[in-house]
Amino acid sequence: MTKPRCQEALDQLDEYLRQELTPEHMARITDHLEKCRPCFSQAEFQRSYLQMIEKAKGQCCPDSLRRRVLDALRSPQH
């Protein structure tokens, strides 16, 4: 079995982090991430991002902030 190159690992990172790959692909990506610092850093960043998105699901911003954003979007650009 050949090891994935960086681009292949990064292309499959979302599926890897969601554990949607076959066990063989998971093992190959894990092996690559353990040996490649740049890909590992990217995986950690993406893992944190996905966790943040999960925590934010169902949350809504305060009405006052929503009004300010909508007002700013509706105001003519100067």
Coordinates of N, CA and C in Angstrom, one line a residue:
M1 N 0.9 -1.2 0.0 CA 0.0 0.0 0.0 C 0.9 1.2 0.0
T2 N 0.7 2.2 -0.9 CA 1.5 3.4 -1.0 C 0.9 4.4 0.0
K3 N 1.8 5.3 0.5 CA 1.4 6.3 1.4 C 0.8 7.5 0.6
P4 N -0.3 8.1 1.1 CA -0.8 9.2 0.4 C 0.1 10.4 0.3
R5 N 0.1 11.1 -0.7 CA 0.9 12.4 -0.8 C 0.1 13.5 -0.1
C6 N 0.7 14.6 0.1 CA 0.1 15.7 0.9 C -1.3 16.1 0.2
Q7 N -1.3 16.3 -1.1 CA -2.5 16.7 -1.7 C -3.6 15.7 -1.6
E8 N -3.3 14.5 -1.7 CA -4.3 13.4 -1.5 C -4.8 13.4 -0.1
A9 N -3.9 13.6 0.9 CA -4.4 13.6 2.3 C -5.3 14.8 2.6
L10 N -4.9 16.0 2.0 CA -5.7 17.2 2.3 C -7.0 17.1 1.5
D11 N -7.0 16.5 0.4 CA -8.3 16.3 -0.4 C -9.3 15.5 0.4
Q12 N -8.8 14.6 1.2 CA -9.7 13.7 1.9 C -9.8 14.0 3.4
L13 N -9.3 15.2 3.8 CA -9.3 15.6 5.2 C -10.7 15.7 5.8
D14 N -11.6 16.3 5.1 CA -13.0 16.4 5.7 C -13.6 15.0 6.0
E15 N -13.5 14.1 5.0 CA -14.0 12.8 5.2 C -13.2 12.1 6.3
Y16 N -11.9 12.3 6.4 CA -11.1 11.7 7.5 C -11.6 12.2 8.8
L17 N -11.8 13.5 9.0 CA -12.1 14.1 10.3 C -13.5 13.6 10.7
R18 N -14.4 13.3 9.7 CA -15.7 12.9 10.0 C -15.8 11.3 10.1
Q19 N -14.6 10.7 9.9 CA -14.5 9.2 9.9 C -15.4 8.6 8.9
E20 N -15.4 9.1 7.7 CA -16.2 8.6 6.6 C -15.5 7.8 5.6
L21 N -14.2 7.5 5.9 CA -13.3 6.8 4.9 C -13.3 5.3 5.4
T22 N -12.9 4.5 4.5 CA -12.7 3.1 4.8 C -11.6 3.0 5.9
P23 N -11.5 1.9 6.6 CA -10.5 1.7 7.6 C -9.1 1.8 7.0
E24 N -8.9 1.3 5.8 CA -7.6 1.4 5.1 C -7.2 2.8 4.8
H25 N -8.2 3.6 4.3 CA -7.9 5.0 4.0 C -7.6 5.8 5.3
M26 N -8.4 5.5 6.3 CA -8.2 6.2 7.6 C -6.7 5.9 8.1
A27 N -6.3 4.7 8.0 CA -5.0 4.3 8.4 C -3.9 5.0 7.6
R28 N -4.1 5.1 6.3 CA -3.1 5.8 5.4 C -3.0 7.2 5.8
I29 N -4.2 7.9 5.9 CA -4.2 9.3 6.3 C -3.5 9.5 7.6
T30 N -3.9 8.7 8.6 CA -3.3 8.8 10.0 C -1.8 8.7 9.9
D31 N -1.3 7.7 9.2 CA 0.1 7.5 9.0 C 0.8 8.8 8.4
H32 N 0.1 9.3 7.4 CA 0.7 10.5 6.7 C 0.7 11.7 7.7
L33 N -0.4 11.9 8.4 CA -0.4 13.0 9.4 C 0.6 12.9 10.5
E34 N 0.9 11.7 10.9 CA 1.9 11.5 11.9 C 3.3 11.8 11.5
K35 N 3.5 11.8 10.2 CA 4.8 12.0 9.6 C 5.0 13.4 8.9
C36 N 3.9 14.0 8.6 CA 4.0 15.3 7.9 C 3.4 16.4 8.7
R37 N 4.3 17.3 9.2 CA 3.9 18.4 10.1 C 3.0 19.4 9.5
P38 N 3.2 19.8 8.2 CA 2.3 20.8 7.6 C 0.8 20.2 7.5
C39 N 0.7 18.9 7.1 CA -0.6 18.3 6.9 C -1.2 18.1 8.3
F40 N -0.4 17.8 9.3 CA -0.9 17.6 10.7 C -1.5 18.9 11.2
S41 N -0.8 20.0 11.0 CA -1.2 21.3 11.4 C -2.5 21.7 10.7
Q42 N -2.6 21.4 9.4 CA -3.9 21.7 8.7 C -5.0 20.9 9.3
A43 N -4.8 19.6 9.6 CA -5.8 18.7 10.1 C -6.3 19.2 11.5
E44 N -5.3 19.7 12.3 CA -5.7 20.2 13.6 C -6.5 21.5 13.5
F45 N -6.1 22.3 12.6 CA -6.9 23.6 12.4 C -8.3 23.2 11.9
Q46 N -8.4 22.3 11.0 CA -9.7 22.0 10.4 C -10.6 21.2 11.5
R47 N -10.0 20.4 12.3 CA -10.7 19.7 13.4 C -11.3 20.7 14.4
S48 N -10.5 21.7 14.7 CA -10.9 22.8 15.6 C -12.1 23.6 15.0
Y49 N -12.0 23.9 13.7 CA -13.0 24.6 13.0 C -14.3 23.8 13.0
L50 N -14.2 22.5 12.7 CA -15.4 21.7 12.7 C -16.1 21.6 14.0
Q51 N -15.3 21.5 15.1 CA -15.8 21.5 16.4 C -16.5 22.8 16.8
M52 N -15.9 23.9 16.4 CA -16.5 25.2 16.6 C -17.9 25.3 15.9
I53 N -17.9 24.9 14.7 CA -19.2 24.9 13.9 C -20.3 24.0 14.6
E54 N -19.9 22.9 15.1 CA -20.8 22.0 15.8 C -21.4 22.7 17.0
K55 N -20.5 23.3 17.8 CA -21.0 24.0 19.0 C -21.9 25.1 18.7
A56 N -21.7 25.8 17.5 CA -22.5 27.0 17.2 C -23.9 26.6 16.6
K57 N -24.1 25.4 16.2 CA -25.4 25.0 15.6 C -26.5 25.3 16.6
G58 N -27.5 25.9 16.0 CA -28.7 26.2 16.8 C -28.6 27.5 17.6
Q59 N -27.4 28.1 17.6 CA -27.3 29.4 18.4 C -27.6 30.5 17.4
C60 N -28.1 31.6 18.0 CA -28.5 32.7 17.2 C -27.9 34.0 17.8
C61 N -27.6 34.9 17.0 CA -27.0 36.2 17.5 C -28.2 37.0 18.2
P62 N -27.8 37.9 19.1 CA -28.8 38.7 19.7 C -29.6 39.6 18.7
D63 N -30.8 39.9 19.0 CA -31.6 40.8 18.1 C -31.0 42.1 17.8
S64 N -30.4 42.7 18.8 CA -29.7 44.0 18.6 C -28.6 43.9 17.6
L65 N -27.8 42.9 17.7 CA -26.7 42.7 16.7 C -27.3 42.4 15.3
R66 N -28.3 41.6 15.2 CA -29.0 41.3 13.9 C -29.5 42.6 13.3
R67 N -30.1 43.5 14.1 CA -30.6 44.7 13.5 C -29.5 45.6 13.0
R68 N -28.4 45.7 13.8 CA -27.3 46.5 13.4 C -26.7 46.0 12.1
V69 N -26.5 44.7 11.9 CA -26.0 44.2 10.7 C -26.9 44.4 9.5
L70 N -28.2 44.2 9.7 CA -29.2 44.4 8.6 C -29.2 45.9 8.3
D71 N -29.2 46.8 9.2 CA -29.1 48.2 9.0 C -27.9 48.6 8.2
A72 N -26.8 48.1 8.5 CA -25.5 48.4 7.8 C -25.6 47.9 6.4
L73 N -26.2 46.7 6.2 CA -26.3 46.2 4.8 C -27.3 47.0 4.0
R74 N -28.3 47.5 4.6 CA -29.3 48.3 3.9 C -28.9 49.7 3.6
S75 N -27.9 50.2 4.4 CA -27.5 51.7 4.2 C -26.7 51.8 2.9
P76 N -26.9 52.9 2.2 CA -26.1 53.1 1.0 C -24.6 53.3 1.3
Q77 N -23.8 52.7 0.4 CA -22.4 52.8 0.5 C -21.9 54.3 0.2
H78 N -21.0 54.8 1.0 CA -20.5 56.1 0.8 C -19.1 56.1 0.3

